[in-house]
Short mmCIF file of C-alpha atoms in Angstrom, two decimals:
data_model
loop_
_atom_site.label_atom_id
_atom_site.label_comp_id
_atom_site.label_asym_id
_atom_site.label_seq_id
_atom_site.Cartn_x
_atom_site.Cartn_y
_atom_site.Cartn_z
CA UNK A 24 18.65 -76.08 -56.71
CA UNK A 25 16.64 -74.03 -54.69
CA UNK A 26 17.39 -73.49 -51.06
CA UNK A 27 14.79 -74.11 -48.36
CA UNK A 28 13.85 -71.55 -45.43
CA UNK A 29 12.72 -72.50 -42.47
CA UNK A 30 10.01 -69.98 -40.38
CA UNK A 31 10.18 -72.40 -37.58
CA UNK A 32 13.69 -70.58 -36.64
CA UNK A 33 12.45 -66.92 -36.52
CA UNK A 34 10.71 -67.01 -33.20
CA UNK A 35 13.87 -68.21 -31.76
CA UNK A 36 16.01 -65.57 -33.84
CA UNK A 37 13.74 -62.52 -32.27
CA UNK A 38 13.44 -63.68 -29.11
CA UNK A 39 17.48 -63.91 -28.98
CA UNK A 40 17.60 -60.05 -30.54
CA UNK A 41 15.07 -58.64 -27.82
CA UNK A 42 17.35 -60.61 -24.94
CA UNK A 43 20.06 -58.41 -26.31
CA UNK A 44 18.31 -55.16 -26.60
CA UNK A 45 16.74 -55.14 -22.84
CA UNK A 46 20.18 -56.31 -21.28
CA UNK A 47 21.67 -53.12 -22.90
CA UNK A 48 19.08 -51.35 -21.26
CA UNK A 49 19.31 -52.04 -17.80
CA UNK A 50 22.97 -51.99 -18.18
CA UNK A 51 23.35 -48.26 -19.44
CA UNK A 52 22.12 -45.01 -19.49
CA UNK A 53 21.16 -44.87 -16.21
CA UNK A 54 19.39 -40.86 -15.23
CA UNK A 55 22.05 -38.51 -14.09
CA UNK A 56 21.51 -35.76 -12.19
CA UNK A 57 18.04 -33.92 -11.30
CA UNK A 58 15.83 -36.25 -10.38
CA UNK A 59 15.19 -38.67 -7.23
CA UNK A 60 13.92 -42.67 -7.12
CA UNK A 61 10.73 -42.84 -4.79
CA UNK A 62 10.89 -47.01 -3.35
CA UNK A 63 7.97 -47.33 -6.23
CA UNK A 64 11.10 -46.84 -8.72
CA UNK A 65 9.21 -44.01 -10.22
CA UNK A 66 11.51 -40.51 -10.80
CA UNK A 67 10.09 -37.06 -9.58
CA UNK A 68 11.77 -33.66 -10.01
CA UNK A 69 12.73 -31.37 -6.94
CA UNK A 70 9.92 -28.50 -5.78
CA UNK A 71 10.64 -25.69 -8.21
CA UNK A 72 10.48 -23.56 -5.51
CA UNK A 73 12.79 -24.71 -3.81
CA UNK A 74 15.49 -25.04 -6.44
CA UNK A 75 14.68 -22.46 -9.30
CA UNK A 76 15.65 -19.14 -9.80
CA UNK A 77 12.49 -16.44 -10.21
CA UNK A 78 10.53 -17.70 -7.70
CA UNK A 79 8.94 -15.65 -4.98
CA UNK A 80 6.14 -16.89 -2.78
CA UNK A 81 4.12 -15.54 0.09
CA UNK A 82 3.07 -18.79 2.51
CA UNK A 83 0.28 -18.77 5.13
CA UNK A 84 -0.36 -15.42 4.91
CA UNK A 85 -2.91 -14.39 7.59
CA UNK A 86 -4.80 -11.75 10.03
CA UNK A 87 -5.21 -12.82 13.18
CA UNK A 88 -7.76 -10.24 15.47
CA UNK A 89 -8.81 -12.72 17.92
CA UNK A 90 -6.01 -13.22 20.21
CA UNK A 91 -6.35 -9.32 20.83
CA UNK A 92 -8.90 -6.76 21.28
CA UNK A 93 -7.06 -3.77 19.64
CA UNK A 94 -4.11 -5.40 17.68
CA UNK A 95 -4.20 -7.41 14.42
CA UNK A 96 -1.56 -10.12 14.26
CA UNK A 97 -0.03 -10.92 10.69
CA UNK A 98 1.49 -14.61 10.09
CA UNK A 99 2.93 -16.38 6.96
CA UNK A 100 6.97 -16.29 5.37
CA UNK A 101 8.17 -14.93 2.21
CA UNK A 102 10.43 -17.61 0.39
CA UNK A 103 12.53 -17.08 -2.13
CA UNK A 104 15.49 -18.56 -3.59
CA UNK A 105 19.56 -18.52 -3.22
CA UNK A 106 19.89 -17.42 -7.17
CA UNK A 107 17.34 -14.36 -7.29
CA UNK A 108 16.67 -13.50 -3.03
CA UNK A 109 14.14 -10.95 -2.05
CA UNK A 110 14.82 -7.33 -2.38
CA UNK A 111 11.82 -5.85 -0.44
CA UNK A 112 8.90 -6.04 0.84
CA UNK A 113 5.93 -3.89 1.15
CA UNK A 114 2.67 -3.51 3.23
CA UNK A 115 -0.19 -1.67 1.33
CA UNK A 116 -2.84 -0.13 3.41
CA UNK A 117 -4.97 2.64 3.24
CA UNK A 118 -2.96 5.12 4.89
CA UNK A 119 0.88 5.70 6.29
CA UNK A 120 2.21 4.09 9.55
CA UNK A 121 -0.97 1.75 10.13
CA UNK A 122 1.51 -1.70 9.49
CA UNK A 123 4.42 -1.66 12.59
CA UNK A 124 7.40 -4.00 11.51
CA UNK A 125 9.99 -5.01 13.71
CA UNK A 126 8.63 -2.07 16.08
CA UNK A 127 8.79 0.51 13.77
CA UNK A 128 5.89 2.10 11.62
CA UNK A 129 5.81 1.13 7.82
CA UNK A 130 5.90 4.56 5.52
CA UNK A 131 7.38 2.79 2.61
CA UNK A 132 8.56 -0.03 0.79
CA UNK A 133 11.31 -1.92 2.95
CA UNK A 134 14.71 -2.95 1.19
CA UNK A 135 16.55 -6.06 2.38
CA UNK A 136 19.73 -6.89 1.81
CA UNK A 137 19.13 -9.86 -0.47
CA UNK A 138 17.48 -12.16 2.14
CA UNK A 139 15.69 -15.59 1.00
CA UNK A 140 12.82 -15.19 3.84
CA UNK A 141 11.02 -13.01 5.87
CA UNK A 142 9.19 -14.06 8.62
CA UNK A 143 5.86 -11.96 8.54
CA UNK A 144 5.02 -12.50 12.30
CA UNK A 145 7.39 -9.45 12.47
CA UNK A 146 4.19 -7.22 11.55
CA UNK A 147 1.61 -6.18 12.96
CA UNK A 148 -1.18 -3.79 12.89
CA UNK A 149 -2.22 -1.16 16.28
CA UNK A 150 -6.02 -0.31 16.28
CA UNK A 151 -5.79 2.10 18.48
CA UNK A 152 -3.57 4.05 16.13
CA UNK A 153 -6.42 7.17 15.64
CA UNK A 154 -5.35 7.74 11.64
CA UNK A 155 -7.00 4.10 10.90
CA UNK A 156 -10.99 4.75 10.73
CA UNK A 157 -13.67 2.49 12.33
CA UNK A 158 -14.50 -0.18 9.35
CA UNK A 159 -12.80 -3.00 6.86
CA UNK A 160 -9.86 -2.70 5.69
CA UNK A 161 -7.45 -3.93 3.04
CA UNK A 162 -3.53 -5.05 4.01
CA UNK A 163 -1.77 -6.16 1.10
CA UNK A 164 1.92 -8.22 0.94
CA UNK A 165 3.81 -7.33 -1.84
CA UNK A 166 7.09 -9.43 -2.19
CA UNK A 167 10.10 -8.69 -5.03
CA UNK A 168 12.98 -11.04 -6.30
CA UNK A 169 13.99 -7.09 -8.33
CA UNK A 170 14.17 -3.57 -7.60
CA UNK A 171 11.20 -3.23 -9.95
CA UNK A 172 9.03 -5.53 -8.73
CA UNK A 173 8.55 -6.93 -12.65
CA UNK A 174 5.43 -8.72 -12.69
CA UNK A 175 6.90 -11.76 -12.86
CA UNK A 176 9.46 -11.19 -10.49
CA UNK A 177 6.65 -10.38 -7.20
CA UNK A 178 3.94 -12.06 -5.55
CA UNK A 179 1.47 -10.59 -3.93
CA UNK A 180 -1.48 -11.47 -1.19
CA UNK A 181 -4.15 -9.78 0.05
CA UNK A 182 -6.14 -10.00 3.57
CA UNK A 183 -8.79 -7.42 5.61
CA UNK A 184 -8.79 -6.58 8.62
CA UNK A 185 -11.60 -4.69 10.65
CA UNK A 186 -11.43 -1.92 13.24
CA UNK A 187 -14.69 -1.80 15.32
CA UNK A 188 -16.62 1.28 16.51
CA UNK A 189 -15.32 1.04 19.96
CA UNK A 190 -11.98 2.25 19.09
CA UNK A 191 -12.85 4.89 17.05
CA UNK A 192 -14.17 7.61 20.33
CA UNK A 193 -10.90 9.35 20.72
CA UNK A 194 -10.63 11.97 23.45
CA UNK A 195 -9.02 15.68 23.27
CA UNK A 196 -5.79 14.60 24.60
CA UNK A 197 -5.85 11.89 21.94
CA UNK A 198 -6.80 8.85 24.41
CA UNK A 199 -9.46 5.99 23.70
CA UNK A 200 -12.21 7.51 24.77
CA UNK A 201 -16.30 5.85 24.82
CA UNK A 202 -17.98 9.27 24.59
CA UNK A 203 -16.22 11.90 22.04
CA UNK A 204 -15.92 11.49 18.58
CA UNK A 205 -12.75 11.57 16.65
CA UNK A 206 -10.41 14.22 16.02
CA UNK A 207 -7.93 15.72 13.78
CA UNK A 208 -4.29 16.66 15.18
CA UNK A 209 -1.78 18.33 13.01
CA UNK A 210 2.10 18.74 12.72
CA UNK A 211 3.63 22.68 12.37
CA UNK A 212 2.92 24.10 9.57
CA UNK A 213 4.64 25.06 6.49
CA UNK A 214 4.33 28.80 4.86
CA UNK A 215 4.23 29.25 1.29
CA UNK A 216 3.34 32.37 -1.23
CA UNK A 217 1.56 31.39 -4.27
CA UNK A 218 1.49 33.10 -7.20
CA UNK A 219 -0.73 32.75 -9.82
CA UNK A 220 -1.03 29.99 -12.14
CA UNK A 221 2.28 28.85 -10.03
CA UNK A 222 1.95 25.32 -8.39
CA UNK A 223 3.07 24.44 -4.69
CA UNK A 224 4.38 21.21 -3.94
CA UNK A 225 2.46 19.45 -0.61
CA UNK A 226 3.58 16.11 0.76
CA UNK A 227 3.77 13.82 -2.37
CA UNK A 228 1.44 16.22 -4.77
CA UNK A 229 0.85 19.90 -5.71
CA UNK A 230 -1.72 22.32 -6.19
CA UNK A 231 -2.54 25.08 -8.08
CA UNK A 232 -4.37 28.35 -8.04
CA UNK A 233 -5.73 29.83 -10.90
CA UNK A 234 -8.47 32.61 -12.39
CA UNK A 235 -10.12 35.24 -10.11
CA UNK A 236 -8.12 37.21 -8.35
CA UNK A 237 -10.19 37.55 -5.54
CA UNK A 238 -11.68 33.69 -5.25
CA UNK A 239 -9.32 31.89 -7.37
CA UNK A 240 -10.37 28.26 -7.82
CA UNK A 241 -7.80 25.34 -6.53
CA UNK A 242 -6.75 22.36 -8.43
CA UNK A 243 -5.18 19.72 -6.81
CA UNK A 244 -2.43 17.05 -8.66
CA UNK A 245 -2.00 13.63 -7.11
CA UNK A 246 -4.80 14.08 -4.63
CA UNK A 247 -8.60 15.80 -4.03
CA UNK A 248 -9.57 18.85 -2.14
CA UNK A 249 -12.74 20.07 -0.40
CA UNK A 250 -13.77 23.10 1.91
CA UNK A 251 -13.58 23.13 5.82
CA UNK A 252 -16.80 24.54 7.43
CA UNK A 253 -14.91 25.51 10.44
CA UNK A 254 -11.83 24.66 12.19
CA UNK A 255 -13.23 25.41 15.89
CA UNK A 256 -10.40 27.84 16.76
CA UNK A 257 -8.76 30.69 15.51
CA UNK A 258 -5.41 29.50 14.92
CA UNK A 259 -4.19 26.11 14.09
CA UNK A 260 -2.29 24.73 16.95
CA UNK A 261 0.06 21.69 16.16
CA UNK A 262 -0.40 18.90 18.31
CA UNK A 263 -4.25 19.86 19.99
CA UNK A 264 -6.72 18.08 18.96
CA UNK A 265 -9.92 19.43 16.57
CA UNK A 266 -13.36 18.15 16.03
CA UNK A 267 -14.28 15.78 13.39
CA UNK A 268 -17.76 17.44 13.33
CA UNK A 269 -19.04 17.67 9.89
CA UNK A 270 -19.76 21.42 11.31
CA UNK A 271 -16.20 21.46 11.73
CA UNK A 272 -13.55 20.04 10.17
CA UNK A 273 -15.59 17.14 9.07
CA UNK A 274 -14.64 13.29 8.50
CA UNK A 275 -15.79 12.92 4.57
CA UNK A 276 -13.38 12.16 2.34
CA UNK A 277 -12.76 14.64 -0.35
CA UNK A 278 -13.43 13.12 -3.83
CA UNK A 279 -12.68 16.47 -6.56
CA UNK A 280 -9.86 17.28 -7.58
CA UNK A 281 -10.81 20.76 -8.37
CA UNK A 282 -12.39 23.22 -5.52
CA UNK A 283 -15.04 24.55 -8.32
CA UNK A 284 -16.40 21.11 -8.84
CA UNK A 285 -18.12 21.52 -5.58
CA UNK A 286 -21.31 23.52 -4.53
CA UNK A 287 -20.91 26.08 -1.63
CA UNK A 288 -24.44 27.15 -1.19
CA UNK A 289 -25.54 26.48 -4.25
CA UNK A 290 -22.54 28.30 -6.64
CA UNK A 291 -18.82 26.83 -6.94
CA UNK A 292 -17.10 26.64 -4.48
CA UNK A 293 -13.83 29.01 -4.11
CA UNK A 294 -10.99 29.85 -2.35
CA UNK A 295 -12.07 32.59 -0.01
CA UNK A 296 -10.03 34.96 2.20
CA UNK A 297 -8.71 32.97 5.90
CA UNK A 298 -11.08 30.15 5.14
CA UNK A 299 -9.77 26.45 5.34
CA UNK A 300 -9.19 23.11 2.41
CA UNK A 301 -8.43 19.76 3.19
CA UNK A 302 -6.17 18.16 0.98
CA UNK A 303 -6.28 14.32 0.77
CA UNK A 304 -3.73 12.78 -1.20
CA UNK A 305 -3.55 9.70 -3.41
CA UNK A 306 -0.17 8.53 -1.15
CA UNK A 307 -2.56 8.26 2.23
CA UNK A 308 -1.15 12.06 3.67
CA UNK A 309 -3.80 14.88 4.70
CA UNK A 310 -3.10 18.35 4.58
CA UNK A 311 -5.44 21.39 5.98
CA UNK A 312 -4.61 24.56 3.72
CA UNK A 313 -5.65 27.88 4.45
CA UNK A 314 -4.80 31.26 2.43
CA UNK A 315 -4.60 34.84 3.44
CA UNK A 316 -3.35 38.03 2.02
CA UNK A 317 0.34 38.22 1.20
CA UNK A 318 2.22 40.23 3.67
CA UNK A 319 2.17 44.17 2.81
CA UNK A 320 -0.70 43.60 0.38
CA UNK A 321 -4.20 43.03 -0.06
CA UNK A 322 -6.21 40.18 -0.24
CA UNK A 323 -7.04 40.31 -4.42
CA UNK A 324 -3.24 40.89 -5.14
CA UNK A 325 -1.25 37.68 -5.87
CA UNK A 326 0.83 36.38 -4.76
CA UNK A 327 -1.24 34.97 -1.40
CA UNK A 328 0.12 33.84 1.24
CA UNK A 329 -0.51 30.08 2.43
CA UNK A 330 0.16 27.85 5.22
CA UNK A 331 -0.50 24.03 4.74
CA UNK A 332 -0.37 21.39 8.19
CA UNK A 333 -0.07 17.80 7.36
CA UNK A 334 -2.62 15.58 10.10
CA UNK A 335 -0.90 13.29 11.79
CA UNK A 336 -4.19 11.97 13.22
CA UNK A 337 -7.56 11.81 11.17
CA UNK A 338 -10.39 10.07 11.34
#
């Protein structure tokens, strides 16, 4: 005898399973942890930002040069986080002691002591400062969560900033001036004897003479050189202030990094006897070089004797 099934009863039998199923549901396994119910009911996850390690941001970064005449303002906060804080900081311009943080002027990277912001309303840049040439300009943030500044352990931002013509006329005492041109003003200087083939540390490179005894040629490591026509005076006096004349010192950059690569009326140039270099290098730093005869010798005879300024104000 065969047994007869009904399908009239599996609606009902599914219907009773699903009832089951959804009660279980919204019984259990509620989310734990992590997340946050918006009135919607939907779930969203905590700024990563604020709450992960290896994060480093730079926020609202900007240059302000309207509020003043001869001073650009910076604005804008670091962030980091509690796990992995900042480590330092570091403004990148085109020369030493342009950026001023909390009064002082910036010649380096600056270490903190693990903070998790920095307020960069603390900076600030002072046109009037005579080693920051009329023009555009480049300031750059660079903010690490390690000591070396991994590339995904930094962030970095990047603004200009322009100082106009009218602050560029400097005076001989070093004032703002609006009818003299810009000068050069140096710190004492530092005497060396070079022999040859023998390289002399300057500032954050070196150089090197090399060849003829009589007009070696110069090589310069971590920087450029190029020939002075005239330095105005006889001596170098640290402090007083020398024309930026290109019949003087000049205000072109040097771009060789060897003296020979250049044309001094129409043959290499040399290293001659008394005569003056300029040394700019790749760190921002400026150095006027000049050479004489060693003491008790003559000029050929090696090694020479050498006395190198670094500017502390150039055009």
């Amino acid at each position: 005898m065969k047994t007869k099934f009904s399908f009239l009863a599996l609606p009902l039998c599914l219907g009773f399973v699903l009832t089951l199923v959804l009660s279980a549901c919204s019984t259990g396994n509620e989310p734990s942890g992590g997340g946050n119910s918006s009135s919607s009911g939907a779930v969203y996850t905590p700024s990563s930002n604020v709450y992960n390690p290896g994060v480093v941001e730079i926020r609202g970064f900007e240059l302000d040069q309207t509020t003043s005449s001869d001073k650009v303002y910076v604005s804008g906060k670091v962030e980091a986080t509690k796990a992995e804080p900042i480590v330092r900081i570091e403004f990148k311009t085109g020369g030493s002691g342009w950026v001023i943080f909390n009064d002082a002027p910036v010649t380096g990277p600056i270490n903190l002591p693990g903070v998790t912001s920095v307020q960069l309303s603390d900076a600030k840049i002072d046109l009037t400062n005579p080693s920051i040439p009329c023009g555009t300009h480049s300031l750059t943030v660079e903010a690490c969560i390690d000591a070396k500044c991994s590339s995904d352990k930094m962030a970095r931002d990047t603004k200009q900033f322009t100082k106009p013509e009218t602050l560029c006329a400097i005076s001989s005492s070093g004032e703002v001036s609006s009818s003299s041109e810009a000068v050069w003003v140096f710190a004492p200087g530092q005497d060396e004897n070079v022999p040859l083939n023998g390289t002399v540390q300057v500032g954050s490179g070196s150089f090197k003479l090399s060849g003829d005894d009589g007009q070696p040629d110069m090589e310069v490591y971590g920087g450029k050189v190029r020939p002075v026509i005239a330095l105005g005076a006889d001596d170098v006096e640290p402090g007083k202030s020398y024309s930026s004349k290109e019949s003087l010192l000049g205000s072109t950059p040097a771009t060789e990094i060897k003296l020979s690569n250049i044309r001094c009326g129409g043959d290499p140039c040399v290293v001659q006897n008394g005569d003056y270099y300029l040394i700019y290098l790749d760190g921002g730093d400026k150095y006027l070089v000049q050479f004489k005869k060693a003491a008790g010798s003559s000029w050929p005879s090696w090694p020479k004797a050498c006395t190198f300024w670094r500017a502390t104000v150039s055009p």
